[in-house]
Short mmCIF file of C-alpha atoms in Angstrom, two decimals:
data_model
loop_
_atom_site.label_atom_id
_atom_site.label_comp_id
_atom_site.label_asym_id
_atom_site.label_seq_id
_atom_site.Cartn_x
_atom_site.Cartn_y
_atom_site.Cartn_z
CA ALA K 1 115.79 81.78 56.35
CA SER K 2 113.59 82.95 59.02
CA GLY K 3 110.83 83.45 56.43
CA ALA K 4 111.67 79.99 54.54
CA MET K 5 111.25 78.55 58.01
CA ALA K 6 107.62 80.26 58.81
CA ARG K 7 106.63 79.48 54.64
CA ARG K 8 107.58 75.41 56.44
CA VAL K 9 105.08 75.31 59.27
CA SER K 10 101.87 73.80 58.14
CA ALA K 11 98.81 74.47 60.23
CA ARG K 12 98.34 70.11 60.38
CA ASP K 13 101.64 69.86 62.29
CA VAL K 14 100.71 72.58 64.30
CA PHE K 15 97.16 70.91 65.15
CA TRP K 16 98.92 67.39 65.00
CA GLN K 17 100.98 68.59 68.21
CA VAL K 18 98.40 70.56 69.98
CA GLY K 19 96.18 67.55 69.63
CA GLU K 20 98.56 64.70 70.99
CA SER K 21 99.83 67.47 74.32
CA TYR K 22 95.71 67.59 75.33
CA GLY K 23 96.15 64.10 74.97
CA ARG K 24 98.70 63.16 77.05
CA ASP K 25 97.02 65.80 79.63
CA ARG K 26 94.62 62.98 80.26
CA SER K 27 93.89 65.17 84.21
CA LEU K 28 92.62 68.55 82.51
CA CYS K 29 90.35 66.62 79.32
CA VAL K 30 88.59 64.34 81.95
CA SER K 31 87.63 67.06 84.72
CA PHE K 32 86.94 69.73 81.64
CA ALA K 33 84.65 67.04 79.92
CA VAL K 34 82.78 66.66 83.55
CA ALA K 35 82.27 70.49 84.24
CA LEU K 36 81.02 71.50 80.98
CA SER K 37 78.52 68.58 80.96
CA GLY K 38 77.21 69.04 84.43
CA VAL K 39 76.97 72.40 83.78
CA SER K 40 75.36 72.23 79.86
CA VAL K 41 72.55 69.34 81.52
CA TYR K 42 71.67 72.12 84.26
CA ALA K 43 71.68 74.82 82.13
CA ALA K 44 68.92 72.75 79.59
CA HIS K 45 66.92 71.62 82.74
CA GLN K 46 66.40 75.10 84.05
CA THR K 47 65.31 76.82 80.47
CA ARG K 48 62.99 73.73 79.67
CA LYS K 49 61.22 74.97 82.68
CA LYS K 50 57.51 77.11 82.02
CA GLU K 51 58.98 79.96 84.23
CA ILE K 52 62.04 81.00 82.23
CA GLN K 53 59.94 79.69 78.98
CA LEU K 54 57.96 82.71 79.77
CA TYR K 55 60.44 85.33 80.28
CA PHE K 56 62.29 84.40 77.25
CA ALA K 57 58.84 85.14 75.53
CA LEU K 58 58.76 88.39 77.21
CA MET K 59 61.92 89.31 76.46
CA ARG K 60 61.29 88.50 72.56
CA ASP K 61 58.44 90.17 72.71
CA VAL K 62 60.12 93.40 74.29
CA LEU K 63 63.23 93.45 71.83
CA PHE K 64 61.54 92.29 69.00
CA GLY K 65 58.14 94.56 69.40
CA ASP K 66 55.42 92.14 70.01
CA ASN K 67 51.59 94.25 70.09
CA LYS K 68 50.82 95.76 73.29
CA LYS K 69 47.83 93.56 74.22
CA ALA K 70 49.58 90.37 73.45
CA ARG K 71 52.57 91.24 75.84
CA HIS K 72 50.00 92.23 78.34
CA ALA K 73 48.38 89.00 78.71
CA ARG K 74 51.92 87.12 78.38
CA ALA K 75 52.49 89.13 82.02
CA THR K 76 49.65 88.44 83.44
CA LYS K 77 49.83 85.04 83.02
CA GLY K 78 53.19 85.20 84.11
CA ALA K 79 52.17 86.87 87.23
CA THR K 80 49.83 84.63 88.29
CA ASN K 81 51.57 80.84 87.41
CA ILE K 82 55.93 82.01 88.51
CA GLY K 83 56.43 81.56 92.16
CA GLY K 84 53.88 78.13 92.55
CA GLY K 85 56.17 75.76 93.49
CA GLY K 86 55.92 72.65 95.82
CA GLU K 87 57.04 71.96 99.02
CA ARG K 88 60.80 70.73 99.61
CA SER K 89 61.12 71.75 103.21
CA GLU K 90 60.20 69.47 106.56
CA THR K 91 57.74 71.09 108.99
CA SER K 92 59.67 72.13 111.64
CA SER K 93 58.99 73.48 115.61
CA GLY K 94 57.30 77.10 115.97
CA ILE K 95 59.87 80.06 116.06
CA ARG K 96 62.34 80.65 119.25
CA ALA K 97 63.63 83.57 119.44
CA LEU K 98 67.22 83.97 121.26
CA SER K 99 68.58 87.65 120.83
CA SER K 100 66.77 90.89 122.08
CA GLY K 101 67.11 94.81 121.50
CA LYS K 102 64.77 97.70 120.90
CA PRO K 103 66.12 100.57 118.86
CA PRO K 104 67.32 103.40 120.07
CA SER K 105 64.48 106.33 119.22
CA GLY K 106 66.88 109.40 119.63
CA MET K 107 69.92 111.09 119.06
CA GLU K 108 70.77 110.19 122.69
CA ALA K 109 69.45 106.87 123.39
CA SER K 110 72.15 105.93 119.74
CA GLU K 111 75.40 107.97 121.66
CA LYS K 112 74.42 106.07 124.37
CA SER K 113 74.06 102.51 123.02
CA LEU K 114 76.95 102.75 120.02
CA ALA K 115 79.18 104.28 123.23
CA ALA K 116 78.40 100.59 125.02
CA THR K 117 78.76 98.82 122.27
CA LYS K 118 82.33 100.24 121.70
CA VAL K 119 83.58 99.05 125.44
CA LYS K 120 81.92 96.28 125.74
CA THR K 121 80.96 93.45 123.11
CA ASN K 122 77.29 92.21 123.85
CA LYS K 123 78.08 88.39 125.12
CA SER K 124 75.32 86.96 123.75
CA SER K 125 75.78 88.68 120.55
CA SER K 126 79.66 87.02 120.85
CA LYS K 127 78.75 83.66 121.37
CA ALA K 128 76.44 83.68 118.70
CA ALA K 129 78.67 85.67 115.99
CA ALA K 130 82.03 84.11 117.12
CA VAL K 131 83.80 81.03 114.51
CA ASP K 132 83.56 77.78 117.52
CA GLN K 133 81.58 74.76 118.31
CA THR K 134 78.39 76.39 118.65
CA PHE K 135 78.98 78.05 114.52
CA LEU K 136 79.83 73.95 113.90
CA ARG K 137 76.88 72.98 115.07
CA ARG K 138 74.42 75.73 113.59
CA LEU K 139 76.42 75.54 110.20
CA LYS K 140 75.57 71.91 109.93
CA PHE K 141 71.91 72.23 111.46
CA LEU K 142 71.86 74.00 108.17
CA MET K 143 73.37 72.20 105.98
CA ARG K 144 71.64 69.60 106.38
CA ILE K 145 68.22 72.04 105.61
CA VAL K 146 69.66 73.11 101.98
CA VAL K 147 71.10 69.70 101.61
CA PRO K 148 69.36 67.24 102.57
CA SER K 149 70.35 64.16 100.75
CA TRP K 150 73.23 63.47 97.61
CA HIS K 151 70.87 63.40 95.16
CA SER K 152 68.87 66.05 95.30
CA GLU K 153 69.66 69.35 92.49
CA GLU K 154 72.11 71.48 95.70
CA ALA K 155 74.38 67.98 95.98
CA PHE K 156 74.81 68.02 91.81
CA LEU K 157 75.20 71.68 91.84
CA LEU K 158 78.35 70.68 94.13
CA PHE K 159 79.39 68.74 92.21
CA VAL K 160 79.50 70.61 89.47
CA GLN K 161 81.72 72.76 90.93
CA SER K 162 84.21 70.40 92.55
CA MET K 163 84.73 69.56 89.00
CA ALA K 164 84.78 72.87 87.25
CA LEU K 165 87.30 74.07 90.09
CA VAL K 166 89.30 71.28 89.25
CA SER K 167 89.34 71.49 85.84
CA ARG K 168 90.81 75.60 86.26
CA SER K 169 92.92 74.45 88.28
CA TYR K 170 94.44 72.05 85.26
CA ILE K 171 94.16 74.63 83.12
CA SER K 172 96.39 77.50 84.67
CA LEU K 173 98.69 74.47 85.38
CA ARG K 174 98.98 74.19 81.75
CA MET K 175 99.11 77.97 81.16
CA ALA K 176 102.18 78.48 83.41
CA GLU K 177 103.75 75.86 81.33
CA THR K 178 102.39 77.93 78.50
CA GLY K 179 104.32 80.23 79.14
CA GLY K 180 107.01 78.75 79.55
CA ALA K 181 107.47 76.81 76.31
CA GLY K 182 106.52 80.40 74.37
CA LEU K 183 109.73 81.60 76.38
CA ARG K 184 111.82 79.31 75.21
CA ALA K 185 110.89 78.93 71.23
CA VAL K 186 110.83 83.04 71.45
CA MET K 187 114.67 81.97 72.38
CA GLU K 188 115.33 79.30 70.32
CA ARG K 189 113.74 81.16 67.01
CA ASP K 190 112.40 77.53 66.55
CA TRP K 191 108.55 79.02 63.86
CA LEU K 192 106.73 75.61 64.41
CA SER K 193 106.81 75.61 68.66
CA GLY K 194 105.60 79.33 68.50
CA ALA K 195 102.69 78.13 66.93
CA VAL K 196 102.20 75.50 68.89
CA VAL K 197 102.46 77.37 71.76
CA LEU K 198 100.08 79.97 70.51
CA THR K 199 97.32 77.50 69.39
CA ASP K 200 97.50 75.94 72.61
CA PHE K 201 97.00 78.99 74.61
CA PHE K 202 94.09 80.04 72.14
CA ILE K 203 92.27 76.95 73.06
CA SER K 204 93.54 76.55 76.86
CA GLY K 205 92.11 80.73 76.91
CA VAL K 206 88.78 79.26 75.25
CA ALA K 207 88.70 76.89 78.48
CA ALA K 208 89.02 79.50 80.16
CA ALA K 209 86.77 81.61 79.68
CA ALA K 210 84.49 78.67 79.90
CA VAL K 211 84.73 77.19 83.36
CA ASN K 212 84.85 80.53 84.51
CA SER K 213 81.73 81.60 83.54
CA ALA K 214 80.61 78.05 84.87
CA LEU K 215 82.00 78.69 88.24
CA LYS K 216 80.25 82.14 88.17
CA TYR K 217 76.77 80.33 86.71
CA MET K 218 77.11 77.60 89.58
CA THR K 219 77.92 79.88 92.45
CA ASN K 220 74.68 82.20 91.51
CA SER K 221 72.66 78.91 91.57
CA ILE K 222 74.13 77.94 94.52
CA THR K 223 73.27 80.72 96.44
CA THR K 224 69.97 80.28 94.64
CA CYS K 225 68.80 77.14 95.12
CA PHE K 226 69.78 76.67 99.18
CA ARG K 227 67.66 80.54 99.68
CA GLU K 228 64.50 78.95 98.19
CA ARG K 229 64.86 75.38 100.11
CA LEU K 230 66.24 77.47 103.05
CA THR K 231 63.15 79.89 103.11
CA LEU K 232 61.01 77.76 102.23
CA HIS K 233 61.72 76.12 105.46
CA VAL K 234 61.81 79.88 107.42
CA HIS K 235 57.76 79.71 105.66
CA ASP K 236 56.48 76.70 106.94
CA ALA K 237 58.20 77.28 110.37
CA TYR K 238 56.98 80.93 110.56
CA LEU K 239 53.33 80.15 109.24
CA SER K 240 53.22 77.36 112.10
CA HIS K 241 51.43 77.54 115.11
CA ARG K 242 50.90 81.26 114.70
CA ALA K 243 54.08 82.05 115.53
CA TYR K 244 54.41 84.88 112.91
CA TYR K 245 51.71 86.59 115.86
CA LYS K 246 53.24 85.55 118.96
CA ALA K 247 56.85 87.39 117.21
CA ALA K 248 54.93 90.24 115.57
CA VAL K 249 52.38 90.83 118.29
CA LEU K 250 53.31 89.40 121.30
CA ARG K 251 56.95 89.40 121.05
CA TYR K 252 57.27 85.99 121.95
CA GLY K 253 60.90 85.57 122.67
CA ASP K 254 61.48 88.60 121.37
CA LEU K 255 62.24 88.14 118.22
CA ASP K 256 63.68 90.96 116.28
CA ASN K 257 63.31 91.88 112.92
CA ALA K 258 62.45 88.91 111.66
CA ASP K 259 61.51 90.35 108.17
CA GLN K 260 65.35 92.07 107.74
CA ARG K 261 66.79 87.71 108.76
CA VAL K 262 64.46 86.39 106.33
CA ALA K 263 64.71 89.04 103.37
CA GLU K 264 68.53 89.78 104.05
CA ASP K 265 70.81 87.42 106.38
CA LEU K 266 69.25 84.56 105.06
CA ASN K 267 70.19 85.10 101.34
CA GLN K 268 73.69 86.74 102.77
CA PHE K 269 74.15 83.13 104.81
CA CYS K 270 73.01 81.25 101.43
CA TYR K 271 75.56 83.78 99.06
CA THR K 272 77.98 83.65 101.58
CA ILE K 273 78.62 80.00 102.53
CA SER K 274 78.31 78.77 98.30
CA ASP K 275 81.36 81.57 97.90
CA LEU K 276 83.53 80.25 100.66
CA TYR K 277 83.19 76.42 99.33
CA ALA K 278 84.96 77.82 96.08
CA ARG K 279 87.40 80.03 97.28
CA THR K 280 89.03 77.44 99.79
CA PHE K 281 88.83 74.13 97.86
CA LYS K 282 90.81 75.47 94.71
CA PRO K 283 93.46 77.95 96.46
CA LEU K 284 93.91 74.40 97.60
CA LEU K 285 93.91 72.13 95.13
CA ASP K 286 96.54 74.98 93.70
CA VAL K 287 98.83 75.17 96.35
CA VAL K 288 99.18 70.98 96.44
CA LEU K 289 99.01 71.23 92.44
CA SER K 290 101.60 73.75 91.45
CA THR K 291 104.20 72.36 94.72
CA SER K 292 104.13 69.04 93.05
CA ARG K 293 105.20 70.71 89.68
CA MET K 294 107.82 72.81 90.53
CA SER K 295 109.30 70.19 93.37
CA GLN K 296 110.99 68.54 89.89
CA THR K 297 113.35 71.75 89.14
CA MET K 298 113.05 73.43 92.70
CA GLY K 299 113.16 71.14 95.62
CA TYR K 300 110.36 70.64 98.14
CA SER K 301 113.29 72.27 101.14
CA GLY K 302 112.43 76.49 99.53
CA LEU K 303 109.20 75.64 99.28
CA LEU K 304 108.63 75.04 102.99
CA THR K 305 110.33 77.70 103.83
CA LEU K 306 107.50 79.25 102.36
CA TYR K 307 104.99 77.78 103.51
CA VAL K 308 105.99 78.26 106.92
CA TYR K 309 106.24 81.95 107.17
CA PHE K 310 102.58 81.57 105.12
CA GLY K 311 101.55 79.88 108.41
CA LEU K 312 103.20 81.58 111.29
CA SER K 313 102.12 85.54 109.92
CA GLY K 314 98.80 84.23 109.47
CA ALA K 315 98.38 82.34 112.65
CA ILE K 316 99.97 86.33 113.93
CA VAL K 317 97.45 88.06 111.81
CA ARG K 318 94.56 86.25 113.54
CA ALA K 319 95.50 86.38 116.76
CA PHE K 320 95.75 90.14 116.06
CA SER K 321 92.49 90.25 114.17
CA PRO K 322 89.38 92.22 116.14
CA PRO K 323 86.20 89.60 116.05
CA PHE K 324 84.73 91.26 112.68
CA GLY K 325 82.09 87.72 113.11
CA GLU K 326 80.58 89.58 115.83
CA TYR K 327 81.13 93.01 114.36
CA ILE K 328 79.24 91.52 111.35
CA ALA K 329 76.37 90.48 113.32
CA GLN K 330 76.17 94.16 114.68
CA THR K 331 75.66 95.93 111.31
CA GLN K 332 73.21 93.11 110.25
CA LYS K 333 71.09 94.17 113.64
CA ARG K 334 71.32 97.78 112.98
CA GLU K 335 70.18 98.02 109.33
CA GLY K 336 66.78 95.77 110.88
CA ASP K 337 66.73 98.79 113.25
CA PHE K 338 66.83 100.89 110.52
CA ARG K 339 64.59 99.08 108.07
CA ARG K 340 61.68 98.51 110.93
CA THR K 341 61.72 102.59 111.97
CA HIS K 342 60.53 102.89 108.05
CA SER K 343 58.19 100.03 108.46
CA ARG K 344 56.21 101.28 111.28
CA LEU K 345 56.25 105.00 110.17
CA ILE K 346 54.63 102.96 106.88
CA GLN K 347 52.22 101.23 109.24
CA HIS K 348 51.27 104.52 111.36
CA ALA K 349 51.00 106.79 108.51
CA GLU K 350 47.58 107.82 109.10
CA GLU K 351 47.84 107.91 113.15
CA VAL K 352 51.69 110.86 113.02
CA ALA K 353 49.25 112.57 110.22
CA PHE K 354 46.56 112.58 112.41
CA LEU K 355 48.52 113.91 115.63
CA ASP K 356 51.20 115.71 113.76
CA GLY K 357 54.09 114.11 114.98
CA SER K 358 56.28 114.26 111.95
CA ALA K 359 58.60 116.00 114.37
CA ARG K 360 59.52 112.62 116.18
CA GLU K 361 59.27 110.36 113.98
CA LYS K 362 62.18 112.28 112.25
CA ALA K 363 64.19 112.55 115.29
CA ILE K 364 63.60 108.80 115.82
CA LEU K 365 64.61 107.83 112.11
CA ASN K 366 67.95 110.03 111.80
CA GLY K 367 68.66 108.42 115.54
CA ALA K 368 68.82 105.12 114.17
CA LEU K 369 70.09 106.45 111.08
CA ARG K 370 73.14 108.07 113.32
CA GLU K 371 73.66 104.77 115.12
CA LEU K 372 74.11 102.57 111.51
CA THR K 373 76.34 105.02 110.24
CA THR K 374 78.39 105.90 113.21
CA TRP K 375 79.19 102.08 113.60
CA SER K 376 79.98 101.58 109.72
CA HIS K 377 82.12 104.37 110.27
CA PHE K 378 83.91 102.18 112.82
CA TYR K 379 83.20 98.95 111.10
CA TYR K 380 85.08 99.94 107.79
CA TYR K 381 88.18 101.81 110.29
CA LEU K 382 89.06 98.44 112.02
CA GLN K 383 88.84 96.93 108.18
CA PHE K 384 91.20 99.39 106.74
CA LYS K 385 93.38 98.97 109.47
CA GLN K 386 93.30 95.17 109.49
CA GLY K 387 93.48 95.53 105.65
CA ILE K 388 97.73 96.71 105.75
CA ILE K 389 98.50 94.17 108.12
CA ASP K 390 97.32 91.58 105.82
CA GLN K 391 98.54 92.67 102.86
CA TYR K 392 101.81 93.68 103.54
CA ALA K 393 102.24 90.08 105.76
CA LEU K 394 100.32 88.02 103.32
CA LYS K 395 101.57 89.52 100.22
CA TYR K 396 104.23 91.84 99.45
CA PHE K 397 106.82 90.45 102.12
CA ALA K 398 106.32 87.03 101.37
CA SER K 399 106.90 88.01 97.47
CA MET K 400 110.47 89.39 99.62
CA ILE K 401 110.71 85.76 101.01
CA GLY K 402 109.59 83.88 97.57
CA TRP K 403 111.41 85.77 95.27
CA PRO K 404 115.09 84.05 96.63
CA VAL K 405 113.18 80.95 97.21
CA LEU K 406 112.27 80.81 93.77
CA ALA K 407 116.24 82.60 92.23
CA VAL K 408 118.52 80.75 94.36
CA PRO K 409 117.35 76.69 92.71
CA PHE K 410 118.97 78.42 89.19
CA MET K 411 121.62 79.71 90.52
CA LEU K 412 123.40 76.93 92.31
CA SER K 413 122.32 74.90 90.19
CA ASN K 414 124.38 72.44 88.47
CA ARG K 415 122.27 70.91 86.11
CA ASP K 416 123.80 71.35 82.12
CA LEU K 417 120.35 72.86 80.91
CA SER K 418 120.69 75.49 78.19
CA ALA K 419 119.55 79.25 78.31
CA SER K 420 116.60 79.02 76.78
CA GLU K 421 115.83 75.82 79.10
CA ILE K 422 116.00 77.65 82.13
CA ALA K 423 114.41 81.15 81.10
CA ALA K 424 111.36 78.61 80.34
CA ARG K 425 111.71 76.70 82.88
CA TYR K 426 112.05 80.28 85.25
CA LYS K 427 109.48 81.49 83.77
CA GLU K 428 107.09 78.27 84.29
CA ASN K 429 108.10 78.22 88.02
CA ASP K 430 107.41 81.81 88.69
CA THR K 431 104.09 81.70 87.43
CA LEU K 432 103.86 78.48 89.48
CA ILE K 433 104.41 79.99 92.94
CA LYS K 434 103.19 83.37 92.25
CA SER K 435 99.72 81.13 91.68
CA ALA K 436 100.53 78.96 94.67
CA SER K 437 101.67 81.65 97.34
CA GLY K 438 98.35 83.76 96.30
CA SER K 439 95.88 80.74 97.31
CA ILE K 440 98.32 80.01 100.46
CA GLY K 441 97.25 83.98 101.15
CA ASP K 442 93.61 83.27 100.31
CA LEU K 443 93.61 79.95 103.06
CA MET K 444 95.29 82.39 105.07
CA LEU K 445 92.74 85.04 104.93
CA VAL K 446 89.50 81.84 104.82
CA TYR K 447 89.45 82.88 108.54
CA LYS K 448 88.03 86.06 107.79
CA LYS K 449 85.44 85.09 105.39
CA LEU K 450 84.25 82.28 108.06
CA GLN K 451 83.66 85.43 110.45
CA ARG K 452 81.60 86.70 108.04
CA LEU K 453 79.82 83.57 107.98
CA ALA K 454 79.17 83.01 111.63
CA GLY K 455 77.77 86.31 111.37
CA PHE K 456 75.46 85.74 109.13
CA THR K 457 74.24 81.89 110.35
CA ALA K 458 74.17 83.12 114.01
CA PRO K 459 70.49 85.60 112.79
CA VAL K 460 69.15 82.72 110.28
CA THR K 461 69.69 79.99 113.06
CA GLU K 462 67.99 81.97 116.00
CA LEU K 463 64.83 82.61 113.11
CA ILE K 464 64.52 78.61 113.12
CA GLU K 465 65.57 77.34 116.35
#
């Protein structure tokens, strides 16, 4: 009987039901179409550029064995053409540094510096790296540079990323519903419904794979565009009014590690800000959509209890959290000091060799390295301790509260539902509550991402101001 029932399931019926189902889910279809169209337009625009086409040609030469001479000619031409873009930034005033400090020259100085940092936090650095009004003012200032107008390339990328995030949330919602329908089909031994669920999941999986890849592509593209625009702005300011000479030779304002700030801190800021938007917007949308769906079966009282717990535990975790924004700024400063000691040795290599100063230079390099690694051990140990609290409070203990919130409404329900219907709804709500809890946990940990962003915002803004 089961075999005969399986043979009666036609592909036409399956695809017809799946098509009707997606036709009713207009929010998913519209957001997916807009996101995919935006990504396709941007990708086509980028791949039409001559510089990108040159890279494709060079890769084809490598893969398919074009003659060596032609490869060399193209590479030479590419080296001449790539990187000659036009101006995109406005002229800024000169560079004004806001921080100071010299790297220790030996082991003893390194230990004293580290001990001083542990005992007493530097007030000016703490103010620079804290998540406060100064941070918000600086972030607003930098965002005006990287997103100059609503019709800029960066604004378009942020819009496409937003639509991709909306589409991904709707796909997650649909997959949770499909999982419940699959359990119902198994319990009822319904072959047609099983085939529909399998086809639906296949289509949703393809869409999710496309959207996930698009999200990563958009995040990387936003980072690259932000970095290009902000770096051009810094170059414009750094090379105006001989600011580079005043900073490097005259030590005007005692600006330290300008190369570290431009090459590394600026890039980290751009990546952190683009990643922060994605990791804040999507969890918030997931919570709203999942709560709306779960309330149809479970009501709002249990969910409210769970969300209140997350709010209280998040507040307690934040209250006892170390100032990681300040620690990140300190880490970047030590990275820059270590990098500068090596640059200094390369710059004065002839004098060091002539005076046989290798031993002294080795002591300086080892001192800077010791300060960096000792501080890193201290910083990662604090991260380890804080991670234990974060994981237990926002993940494992939250699961102890989440299970009764999920199960009790089904145990107390007086609705006349079949066993398969109860199992299907429980499966769907179980997936949704896991998604919502994970999203709330991510939102509660946004303060960590803001502290990290503050740690990179301070040196970049100091460089520009």
